[in-house]
XYZ file of C-alpha atoms in Angstrom:
717
model
C -4.048 17.888 -5.563
C -0.987 16.023 -4.336
C 0.702 14.175 -7.168
C 4.113 12.610 -7.230
C 4.687 12.676 -3.492
C 4.845 9.787 -1.090
C 3.716 10.302 2.463
C 6.635 9.896 4.816
C 6.272 7.891 7.999
C 9.914 7.777 9.035
C 8.914 8.420 12.637
C 6.725 5.327 12.743
C 9.408 3.198 11.106
C 12.128 4.354 13.504
C 9.962 4.019 16.600
C 9.316 0.400 15.620
C 12.911 -0.309 16.620
C 12.435 1.450 19.954
C 9.220 -0.534 20.493
C 11.011 -3.801 19.709
C 13.689 -2.956 22.305
C 10.960 -2.156 24.844
C 9.427 -5.592 24.231
C 12.825 -7.167 24.949
C 12.952 -5.111 28.152
C 9.545 -6.472 29.210
C 10.876 -10.014 28.884
C 14.309 -9.437 30.452
C 13.664 -6.847 33.226
C 16.906 -4.872 32.707
C 16.708 -2.834 35.935
C 15.623 -5.642 38.257
C 19.078 -6.190 39.784
C 19.382 -2.432 40.365
C 15.968 -1.444 41.746
C 12.684 -3.345 41.658
C 10.483 -0.232 41.454
C 12.596 1.272 38.678
C 12.295 -1.959 36.727
C 8.558 -2.101 37.281
C 8.215 1.491 36.095
C 10.154 0.722 32.927
C 8.840 -2.709 32.022
C 5.301 -2.720 33.376
C 4.228 0.838 32.540
C 6.511 2.708 30.112
C 7.292 -0.326 27.950
C 3.598 -1.186 27.728
C 3.300 1.351 24.902
C 5.163 -1.038 22.552
C 2.478 -3.550 21.614
C -0.361 -0.967 21.372
C 1.943 1.006 19.063
C 2.254 -2.003 16.761
C -1.524 -2.443 16.863
C -2.061 1.211 15.948
C 0.387 0.959 13.047
C -1.651 -1.928 11.677
C -4.896 0.005 12.067
C -3.348 3.149 10.589
C -2.329 1.409 7.369
C -5.049 -1.266 7.112
C -8.322 0.425 8.060
C -7.804 3.349 5.690
C -7.848 0.836 2.832
C -11.435 -0.127 3.594
C -14.333 1.321 1.640
C -17.963 0.612 0.871
C -17.254 -2.383 -1.377
C -17.727 -5.358 0.965
C -16.249 -7.813 -1.536
C -13.067 -5.784 -1.720
C -13.005 -5.349 2.068
C -13.326 -9.105 2.502
C -10.476 -9.656 0.094
C -8.232 -7.176 1.919
C -9.015 -8.854 5.246
C -8.329 -12.301 3.807
C -5.032 -11.036 2.387
C -4.035 -9.601 5.771
C -4.959 -12.763 7.685
C -3.059 -14.942 5.225
C 0.066 -12.805 5.547
C 0.030 -12.700 9.360
C -1.072 -16.335 9.571
C 2.003 -17.447 7.636
C 4.237 -15.499 10.024
C 2.453 -17.076 12.995
C 2.879 -20.577 11.578
C 6.595 -20.030 10.896
C 7.040 -18.655 14.419
C 5.306 -21.703 15.904
C 7.625 -23.995 13.946
C 10.659 -21.956 15.045
C 9.760 -22.367 18.708
C 8.782 -26.042 18.660
C 12.205 -27.090 20.059
C 11.887 -24.477 22.811
C 8.410 -25.766 23.664
C 9.721 -29.311 23.838
C 12.574 -28.215 26.119
C 10.166 -26.252 28.334
C 7.893 -29.283 28.764
C 4.943 -27.988 26.786
C 4.145 -31.424 25.369
C 3.140 -33.183 28.600
C 0.244 -35.340 29.729
C -1.723 -32.184 30.498
C -1.681 -31.219 26.829
C -5.190 -31.514 25.347
C -6.876 -30.533 22.113
C -8.672 -27.773 24.041
C -5.448 -26.341 25.465
C -3.779 -26.398 22.033
C -6.742 -24.638 20.415
C -6.805 -22.104 23.264
C -3.124 -21.373 22.791
C -3.366 -21.160 19.013
C -6.339 -18.773 19.051
C -5.531 -16.618 22.078
C -2.452 -17.276 24.218
C 0.187 -18.104 21.642
C 2.144 -21.354 21.772
C 5.008 -19.391 23.360
C 4.369 -16.381 25.588
C 5.206 -13.626 23.060
C 3.447 -15.294 20.123
C 0.054 -14.214 21.490
C 0.592 -11.071 19.423
C -0.132 -12.846 16.124
C -3.560 -14.324 16.967
C -4.205 -11.088 18.878
C -3.680 -8.844 15.861
C -5.552 -11.226 13.549
C -8.603 -11.370 15.818
C -8.359 -7.665 16.623
C -8.334 -6.682 12.963
C -11.298 -8.984 12.246
C -13.359 -7.372 15.011
C -12.265 -3.862 14.025
C -13.010 -4.445 10.339
C -16.459 -5.838 11.098
C -17.353 -2.824 13.248
C -15.560 -0.199 11.153
C -17.414 -1.140 7.970
C -20.838 -1.189 9.627
C -20.758 1.617 12.172
C -19.456 5.155 12.193
C -15.845 5.588 13.289
C -16.834 6.994 16.672
C -19.405 4.263 17.382
C -16.765 1.701 16.488
C -14.345 3.364 18.889
C -16.811 3.296 21.782
C -17.687 -0.357 21.181
C -13.999 -1.269 21.254
C -13.567 0.907 24.347
C -16.306 -1.134 26.009
C -14.389 -4.306 25.152
C -11.229 -2.710 26.516
C -13.050 -1.767 29.712
C -14.216 -5.358 30.195
C -10.679 -6.555 29.603
C -9.323 -3.968 32.040
C -11.124 -5.666 34.947
C -9.473 -8.925 34.015
C -6.036 -7.359 33.860
C -4.634 -4.418 35.846
C -7.909 -3.858 37.750
C -8.660 -7.491 38.540
C -8.653 -6.720 42.260
C -11.882 -4.782 41.803
C -13.476 -7.647 39.868
C -12.701 -10.021 42.745
C -14.650 -7.857 45.187
C -17.921 -9.032 43.630
C -18.409 -12.822 43.555
C -20.607 -12.686 40.453
C -18.123 -10.566 38.538
C -15.277 -12.747 39.770
C -17.124 -15.858 38.620
C -17.672 -14.285 35.208
C -13.964 -13.619 34.783
C -12.930 -17.024 36.075
C -15.189 -18.542 33.419
C -13.522 -16.384 30.773
C -10.104 -17.503 31.941
C -10.984 -21.087 31.063
C -11.162 -19.939 27.408
C -8.011 -17.810 27.516
C -5.449 -17.066 30.180
C -5.490 -13.286 29.798
C -7.834 -10.550 28.646
C -4.739 -9.073 27.008
C -5.740 -10.604 23.668
C -7.381 -9.966 20.328
C -10.885 -9.533 21.764
C -10.398 -7.034 24.561
C -6.957 -5.508 24.071
C -6.197 -5.157 20.354
C -9.378 -3.712 18.742
C -9.378 -0.291 20.398
C -5.791 0.429 19.338
C -6.381 -0.861 15.805
C -9.413 1.433 15.530
C -7.531 4.402 16.978
C -4.865 3.950 14.314
C -7.498 3.894 11.577
C -9.261 6.960 12.931
C -6.008 8.922 13.057
C -5.223 7.950 9.457
C -8.584 9.194 8.229
C -8.679 12.429 10.240
C -5.113 13.508 9.411
C -6.037 13.674 5.736
C -8.304 16.596 6.440
C -6.570 18.454 9.241
C -3.243 20.240 9.519
C -2.225 20.299 13.166
C 0.575 21.643 15.369
C 3.005 19.475 17.264
C 2.958 21.293 20.631
C -0.490 20.084 21.880
C 0.467 16.471 21.164
C 3.800 16.799 22.940
C 2.064 18.263 25.998
C -0.640 15.598 25.877
C 1.901 12.801 25.658
C 3.934 14.095 28.603
C 0.788 14.617 30.691
C -0.889 11.289 30.015
C 2.410 9.426 29.960
C 3.010 10.669 33.498
C -0.514 9.658 34.485
C 0.104 6.205 33.029
C 3.204 5.731 35.177
C 1.390 6.946 38.296
C -1.574 4.649 37.551
C 0.711 1.651 37.133
C 2.642 2.357 40.339
C -0.552 2.830 42.384
C -2.091 -0.399 41.090
C 1.148 -2.230 41.889
C 1.325 -0.710 45.361
C -2.207 -1.896 46.170
C -1.621 -5.251 44.408
C -4.758 -5.004 42.267
C -3.299 -6.508 39.099
C -3.749 -10.001 37.754
C -1.625 -8.969 34.802
C -0.277 -5.545 33.916
C -0.831 -4.746 30.252
C -4.024 -2.699 30.250
C -4.315 0.739 31.835
C -6.883 3.524 31.612
C -4.311 6.165 30.746
C -2.699 3.948 28.132
C -5.482 4.985 25.728
C -4.876 8.777 25.692
C -1.127 8.247 26.061
C -1.029 6.143 22.872
C -3.181 8.635 20.991
C -0.813 11.513 21.689
C 2.309 9.396 21.177
C 1.166 8.168 17.769
C 0.176 11.664 16.631
C 3.549 12.921 17.815
C 5.381 10.255 15.809
C 3.578 11.369 12.655
C 5.331 14.737 13.012
C 8.682 12.921 13.110
C 9.495 13.343 9.429
C 11.909 11.226 7.478
C 12.053 8.773 4.630
C 9.983 5.618 4.847
C 12.251 2.765 5.861
C 10.711 -0.622 5.046
C 13.904 -2.348 6.230
C 13.280 -1.081 9.780
C 9.746 -2.499 9.680
C 11.112 -5.920 8.799
C 13.913 -5.637 11.344
C 11.530 -4.808 14.198
C 9.362 -7.799 13.274
C 12.349 -10.143 13.164
C 13.574 -8.851 16.531
C 10.132 -9.354 18.052
C 9.978 -12.942 16.819
C 13.587 -13.917 17.524
C 14.348 -12.309 20.899
C 12.921 -15.108 23.157
C 15.161 -17.550 21.296
C 18.077 -15.263 22.123
C 17.066 -15.329 25.800
C 17.275 -19.126 25.698
C 20.647 -19.034 23.912
C 22.148 -16.533 26.374
C 20.964 -18.561 29.360
C 22.277 -21.770 27.815
C 25.644 -20.115 27.161
C 25.700 -18.808 30.742
C 25.036 -22.291 32.114
C 27.737 -23.892 29.950
C 30.362 -21.267 30.801
C 29.431 -20.962 34.466
C 28.776 -17.238 33.999
C 25.127 -17.237 35.042
C 25.933 -14.698 37.748
C 27.041 -12.237 35.061
C 25.090 -13.099 31.921
C 21.706 -13.744 33.568
C 21.611 -12.560 37.142
C 23.000 -9.167 36.184
C 19.781 -8.020 34.538
C 21.287 -5.066 32.678
C 24.016 -7.225 31.125
C 21.419 -9.879 30.317
C 19.164 -7.337 28.602
C 22.069 -5.846 26.643
C 23.293 -9.232 25.396
C 19.801 -10.359 24.412
C 19.185 -7.080 22.564
C 22.486 -7.200 20.670
C 22.111 -10.872 19.775
C 18.492 -10.326 18.688
C 19.502 -7.585 16.288
C 22.528 -9.471 14.969
C 20.531 -12.633 14.275
C 17.666 -10.596 12.794
C 19.968 -8.801 10.361
C 21.572 -12.123 9.414
C 18.155 -13.712 8.884
C 17.026 -10.797 6.718
C 20.121 -11.107 4.531
C 19.771 -14.878 4.194
C 16.115 -14.600 3.232
C 16.891 -11.777 0.821
C 19.576 -13.903 -0.813
C 17.231 -16.904 -0.889
C 14.679 -14.752 -2.722
C 17.288 -13.626 -5.204
C 18.537 -10.479 -3.448
C 17.866 -7.161 -5.064
C 15.712 -7.620 -8.151
C 18.154 -6.188 -10.676
C 21.882 -6.389 -10.047
C 23.066 -6.594 -13.664
C 20.321 -4.915 -15.691
C 21.246 -2.117 -18.067
C 17.906 -0.304 -17.808
C 14.819 -1.104 -15.792
C 11.604 0.297 -14.366
C 10.765 -0.296 -10.720
C 7.000 -0.794 -10.386
C 5.792 -0.075 -6.847
C 2.588 -2.081 -6.580
C 1.557 -0.774 -3.139
C 1.418 2.704 -4.702
C -0.918 1.309 -7.353
C -3.202 -0.050 -4.660
C -3.033 3.269 -2.809
C -4.019 5.185 -5.961
C -7.002 2.914 -6.540
C -8.065 3.501 -2.951
C -7.745 7.271 -3.341
C -9.769 7.272 -6.562
C -12.453 5.048 -5.050
C -12.645 7.473 -2.138
C -13.758 10.330 -4.408
C -15.973 8.297 -6.739
C -19.728 8.138 -6.212
C -20.690 5.181 -4.041
C -22.075 3.012 -6.846
C -19.381 3.869 -9.408
C -16.779 1.159 -10.084
C -13.229 1.634 -11.327
C -12.578 0.407 -14.867
C -8.796 0.178 -14.946
C -7.313 1.226 -18.277
C -4.368 -1.124 -18.889
C -3.809 -0.503 -22.578
C -0.294 -0.087 -23.985
C 1.105 -2.401 -21.332
C -0.690 -0.429 -18.637
C 0.947 2.815 -19.762
C 4.350 1.139 -19.744
C 3.878 -0.523 -16.348
C 3.129 -4.034 -17.622
C -0.403 -4.905 -18.725
C -1.177 -8.331 -17.333
C 1.039 -7.820 -14.277
C -0.884 -4.717 -13.270
C -4.270 -6.247 -14.116
C -3.622 -9.410 -12.104
C -2.479 -7.331 -9.146
C -5.639 -5.221 -9.379
C -7.695 -8.419 -9.555
C -6.351 -9.328 -6.129
C -8.173 -6.502 -4.386
C -11.447 -6.481 -6.217
C -10.946 -4.624 -9.515
C -12.724 -6.659 -12.197
C -13.349 -4.183 -15.020
C -10.534 -3.444 -17.455
C -10.087 -1.531 -20.689
C -7.517 -2.228 -23.409
C -6.910 -0.720 -26.852
C -6.665 -3.860 -28.982
C -7.960 -7.408 -29.091
C -4.407 -8.740 -28.738
C -3.945 -6.839 -25.493
C -7.185 -8.391 -24.240
C -6.141 -11.893 -25.289
C -2.812 -11.518 -23.463
C -4.632 -10.557 -20.281
C -6.913 -13.582 -20.534
C -4.016 -15.950 -21.212
C -2.287 -14.608 -18.107
C -5.339 -15.328 -15.960
C -6.946 -11.892 -15.604
C -10.564 -12.200 -14.434
C -13.533 -9.925 -15.057
C -14.739 -7.828 -17.953
C -12.136 -6.738 -20.514
C -13.410 -4.009 -22.818
C -11.589 -3.492 -26.128
C -11.808 0.268 -26.663
C -10.464 0.224 -30.212
C -11.640 -1.175 -33.538
C -11.281 -4.928 -34.114
C -11.545 -6.446 -37.563
C -14.869 -8.278 -37.665
C -13.132 -11.400 -38.996
C -11.640 -11.900 -35.518
C -15.048 -12.101 -33.871
C -14.573 -15.728 -32.855
C -11.507 -14.738 -30.840
C -13.583 -12.073 -29.105
C -16.079 -14.772 -28.129
C -13.455 -17.402 -27.285
C -11.558 -15.158 -24.867
C -14.749 -13.605 -23.470
C -13.807 -10.062 -24.411
C -16.205 -7.147 -24.732
C -15.936 -5.247 -28.014
C -16.637 -1.560 -28.557
C -19.168 -0.996 -31.361
C -18.148 2.203 -33.138
C -21.107 2.699 -35.520
C -24.159 0.993 -36.981
C -22.345 -0.286 -40.060
C -19.796 -2.055 -37.856
C -22.595 -3.473 -35.704
C -24.211 -4.997 -38.805
C -20.940 -6.653 -39.836
C -20.372 -8.123 -36.378
C -23.935 -9.401 -36.181
C -23.711 -11.085 -39.599
C -21.179 -13.667 -38.343
C -23.838 -15.279 -36.147
C -21.461 -15.347 -33.143
C -22.769 -14.001 -29.862
C -20.452 -11.478 -28.194
C -20.664 -8.830 -25.489
C -20.363 -5.229 -26.634
C -20.392 -1.646 -25.417
C -21.864 1.050 -27.651
C -19.715 4.141 -28.134
C -21.326 7.505 -28.845
C -19.338 10.407 -30.262
C -20.516 13.509 -28.402
C -17.779 15.833 -29.607
C -14.454 14.008 -29.429
C -14.512 13.424 -33.180
C -12.989 9.942 -33.011
C -14.610 6.519 -32.808
C -18.327 6.303 -32.093
C -21.670 6.877 -33.753
C -22.562 10.560 -33.764
C -24.915 11.572 -30.963
C -27.153 13.167 -33.584
C -27.859 9.813 -35.308
C -30.458 8.675 -32.829
C -32.028 6.005 -35.027
C -28.699 4.460 -35.966
C -27.700 4.387 -32.311
C -30.993 2.736 -31.358
C -30.536 0.136 -34.095
C -27.220 -0.955 -32.594
C -29.037 -2.332 -29.534
C -31.354 -4.576 -31.552
C -28.930 -6.994 -33.210
C -29.578 -10.461 -31.796
C -25.925 -11.556 -31.693
C -24.710 -8.457 -29.893
C -25.323 -8.451 -26.161
C -25.048 -4.811 -25.162
C -23.519 -4.506 -21.682
C -22.765 -0.802 -21.655
C -22.854 2.579 -23.372
C -20.179 5.246 -23.206
C -18.612 8.374 -24.606
C -15.280 10.138 -24.167
C -14.661 13.700 -22.995
C -12.111 15.606 -25.072
C -11.179 18.532 -22.795
C -12.007 17.295 -19.296
C -8.409 18.072 -18.313
C -8.925 21.812 -18.830
C -10.512 24.250 -16.404
C -10.775 27.028 -18.972
C -14.313 28.391 -19.059
C -14.841 27.520 -22.737
C -13.567 23.963 -22.195
C -15.764 23.472 -19.150
C -18.746 24.570 -21.220
C -17.734 22.186 -24.024
C -17.430 19.284 -21.583
C -20.831 20.027 -20.067
C -22.283 20.073 -23.589
C -20.776 16.651 -24.239
C -22.319 15.291 -21.052
C -25.680 16.858 -21.951
C -25.571 15.305 -25.411
C -24.821 11.898 -23.915
C -27.656 12.248 -21.426
C -30.039 13.258 -24.192
C -29.163 10.124 -26.191
C -29.637 7.932 -23.101
C -33.050 9.480 -22.420
C -34.097 8.970 -26.047
C -33.049 5.322 -25.863
C -35.059 4.782 -22.710
C -38.083 6.426 -24.307
C -37.809 3.811 -27.057
C -37.774 1.045 -24.443
C -34.040 0.376 -24.846
C -31.884 -0.284 -21.798
C -28.413 1.225 -22.396
C -27.008 -0.909 -19.551
C -23.896 0.304 -17.703
C -22.886 3.882 -18.469
C -19.415 5.405 -18.401
C -18.189 8.832 -19.410
C -15.286 9.891 -17.192
C -11.639 9.076 -17.607
C -9.032 10.217 -15.058
C -9.566 13.941 -15.548
C -13.301 13.411 -15.826
C -13.261 12.085 -12.259
C -10.870 14.711 -10.925
C -12.741 17.650 -12.465
C -16.310 16.370 -12.771
C -16.646 14.072 -9.791
C -20.300 15.014 -9.368
C -21.296 12.957 -12.427
C -23.134 9.773 -11.489
C -22.252 6.846 -13.753
C -21.617 3.139 -13.356
C -17.932 3.043 -14.306
C -15.031 5.472 -14.397
C -12.264 4.623 -16.867
C -9.113 5.441 -14.912
C -5.881 5.546 -16.877
C -2.998 7.906 -16.126
C -4.152 8.747 -12.574
C -4.127 5.051 -11.710
C -0.364 5.140 -12.129
C 0.087 8.177 -9.895
C 0.531 10.824 -12.563
C -1.220 13.625 -14.328
C -0.702 14.227 -18.024
C 1.102 17.543 -17.579
C 3.104 19.145 -14.815
C 1.156 21.885 -13.096
C -2.275 20.635 -14.165
C -4.939 21.939 -11.810
C -7.879 19.750 -10.863
C -10.907 20.300 -8.661
C -10.706 17.142 -6.581
C -7.993 16.657 -3.977
C -6.418 13.203 -4.173
C -3.072 11.909 -2.975
C -1.575 10.088 -5.960
C 1.732 8.259 -5.673
C 3.868 7.469 -8.736
C 4.033 3.752 -9.442
C 6.968 3.763 -11.876
C 10.613 4.690 -11.432
C 12.963 4.571 -14.444
C 16.602 3.692 -13.869
C 19.759 2.670 -15.705
C 23.413 2.143 -14.862
C 26.724 3.871 -15.448
C 28.796 1.589 -17.678
C 31.851 3.797 -18.154
C 33.415 6.893 -16.606
C 35.943 8.934 -18.589
C 37.735 12.261 -18.637
C 37.308 14.716 -21.531
C 39.492 17.728 -22.200
C 38.247 21.235 -22.707
C 37.118 21.719 -26.326
C 36.421 18.006 -26.886
C 33.207 17.072 -28.712
C 30.845 14.529 -27.159
C 28.210 12.425 -28.951
C 26.651 12.368 -32.414
C 26.893 15.537 -34.468
C 29.278 17.037 -31.910
C 26.134 18.220 -30.155
C 28.098 19.070 -27.012
C 31.527 20.588 -26.581
C 33.228 20.569 -23.188
C 33.772 24.089 -21.916
C 36.313 22.858 -19.366
C 38.153 19.699 -18.463
C 35.279 17.438 -17.521
C 34.281 13.988 -16.410
C 31.422 12.171 -18.104
C 29.430 8.995 -17.475
C 28.118 6.737 -20.224
C 24.698 5.420 -19.146
C 23.043 2.285 -20.557
C 19.722 3.643 -21.802
C 18.723 5.336 -25.045
C 15.889 6.291 -27.347
C 15.300 2.633 -28.280
C 14.346 2.174 -24.614
C 11.834 5.012 -24.806
C 13.969 7.926 -23.619
C 13.166 10.847 -25.976
C 16.102 11.816 -28.232
C 15.589 15.490 -27.508
C 16.166 14.971 -23.777
C 19.731 16.272 -23.880
C 18.747 19.406 -25.784
C 16.467 20.830 -23.117
C 18.653 20.985 -20.019
C 17.116 17.830 -18.576
C 18.806 16.255 -15.569
C 18.987 12.813 -14.006
C 19.916 11.703 -10.486
C 23.170 10.065 -9.408
C 23.674 9.476 -5.690
C 20.898 11.947 -4.928
C 22.374 14.758 -7.039
C 20.976 16.237 -10.235
C 23.346 15.891 -13.176
C 22.817 17.266 -16.718
C 22.326 14.978 -19.711
C 24.628 16.147 -22.510
C 25.253 15.384 -26.188
C 22.628 13.607 -28.270
C 20.708 10.697 -26.782
C 21.810 7.606 -28.723
C 19.825 4.495 -29.534
C 21.320 2.520 -26.638
C 23.229 5.001 -24.456
C 23.288 8.575 -23.307
C 25.918 10.757 -21.673
C 25.834 12.585 -18.346
C 28.176 15.291 -17.080
C 29.543 14.179 -13.692
C 32.292 16.773 -13.323
C 33.167 17.302 -9.632
C 31.434 14.028 -8.659
C 34.372 12.022 -7.409
C 32.110 9.374 -5.918
C 30.388 8.423 -9.217
C 31.691 5.194 -10.715
C 30.904 2.306 -13.029
C 27.866 0.341 -11.860
C 26.161 3.233 -10.077
C 22.418 3.571 -10.580
C 21.108 6.566 -12.531
C 17.513 7.642 -11.905
C 15.530 9.358 -14.661
C 12.100 9.115 -13.062
C 11.756 8.553 -9.338
C 13.549 9.378 -6.097
C 17.186 9.077 -5.115
C 17.823 9.994 -1.492
C 16.124 13.353 -0.862
C 15.831 14.386 -4.518
C 13.184 13.338 -7.029
C 12.262 13.684 -10.698
C 8.658 13.136 -11.748
C 7.424 11.820 -15.066
C 5.573 15.116 -15.441
C 8.856 17.017 -15.190
C 10.551 14.877 -17.818
C 7.516 15.051 -20.122
C 7.452 18.845 -19.855
C 11.099 19.110 -20.824
C 10.390 16.943 -23.883
C 7.286 18.948 -24.821
C 4.998 15.940 -24.501
C 2.652 14.409 -21.916
C 3.338 11.689 -19.379
C 0.896 9.350 -21.160
C 3.177 9.279 -24.202
C 6.408 9.260 -22.222
C 5.733 6.164 -20.109
C 3.824 4.319 -22.850
C 6.895 4.506 -25.088
C 9.159 2.658 -22.655
C 10.622 -0.183 -24.689
C 10.637 -3.937 -24.178
C 14.342 -3.801 -23.306
C 13.445 -1.916 -20.139
C 12.926 -4.701 -17.645
C 9.960 -4.234 -15.290
C 10.807 -5.077 -11.697
C 7.735 -5.461 -9.461
C 7.874 -4.576 -5.778
C 5.025 -5.590 -3.473
């Protein structure tokens, strides 16, 4: 069980910058004025790893999201295409002036040529990447969700092989007139086989396969380093031989590029370091902007009469284009960030960062271990355990989650008013006099016993309900022993029963007696279901497991699983052991700000009740968060720490309603305005919600659910 950790792909993020520089090299030939063969080796063989690397990154992160739910897969694909499509459109608009200057819009321009460029070639030479990755992901997704991973790989390898004869090995295709005719016909549809049909799919699939196999296997770095050196050398030799015999039509696709990329990508996964989203954006900006920089440098060279230096000296030309590309990219990122409002919270006193991609990841992990036909019912009660109810539910709606559970009718109404789609089950009791609101907002009400069912039915308003059976929890629900009363609850004409459920009281425990108790609960539930069926009653959709029910009793086969705390990347208690291995990532980080720094002398009392006395001359920070924001008052009495600039600092004195105090003695760098992290990561250090809950002698469910309205939720997607 891996909870509270985020997988680190610093190597991938940092190599993106190297790959972006290699792409610039391909388009500027930095060694050409020094030695033609050296330049060919760099730009036409070594640098050819750049674009396949980007393809593999996409496959690595996208294909592992896919599951057996075709509706959800279709949504994820649509989301991906929309995102990349917008980038492609903006890039086309950016390069319209360049196209005009280059004479693109001439008499030879036809609807066919425009469509061909838009779908395959790109409207400027480097923009082919966008339709390439879109088409490549479509093909890969179609195959990956219908065939086994290895069959998908071999199909895409076949496509790659066909493309190979239209690229680096075109000389062989020309030896046979029929084969040559076939390729010439293809080249009327697109100019190169280096595209989304032949080139991209195999690398996208390789990325996805690596993502799914690395989950299960711990490997050593040495074999991958050896493999990369070996096949990298073979790639260079292959490229030089093909060039020497002049077999290429283009030079993007090589036989040894496949194993070389496999070993390179695996090697980069051993390159540990923090994830750096900024580098991902920067590499994308550089990729898009660098041809514009080539134009600007050449224009400047022409105006200044320095073409001999700025263009004809290929190394200088490459260096200037690279520097300008990065400078303009950084400037563009800052402008766009400012246009979007900059960092989400520059002045807030206390806030919670909600990392929505982690939420999506957790759903994916849970779906991975659920039985094939079991759907996630997301529990979003109590403002989604402090994460924001409708915000979380609407985000989950986006990738196919359409079953939700709340505690009260008002929580359900809020979700509906905010546009949440799908079934919303009210788990708690609702006064029967509000039945018309249940119907109006299309909520599903839990029926807790036969008496309540009679009252609801008497209003002559048709509503959807789930029947709850108490199998040993001792809370809401008709006792499992009252078979006739339970059966009667299905026969009221105004109550449309859509499901039947129970709740496990000790599913979080692996003690032998608790396991036995849980199995007894399940057996009691099954007995009731069988008795209902014997009476000709259809109990409809069944659900028993909550988060721990899935993690410890994943073998149970039901229609829904009510996922609460695990959805948000947490377990209830630090050190909880579960049977099922899942990689959960915390969705919430809790932060506040230093509002004052002051010196206190030895012997001085700090806070209410003089709860803390300085044992030496000290420095303290007053932080803008307190128990009214949901921070437990006892926090300072248990040796709990927070993070300032990546360092753990003790919370001292009594936690006040609106502030608390932190000892920052010997931290010269701490100052007013600095961010203080209570839950989450700061540099290399981290504090989990489980850790804080343990120090307060409570569970994470209570801790995060108590976060107050004054704590602003900041959503990151």
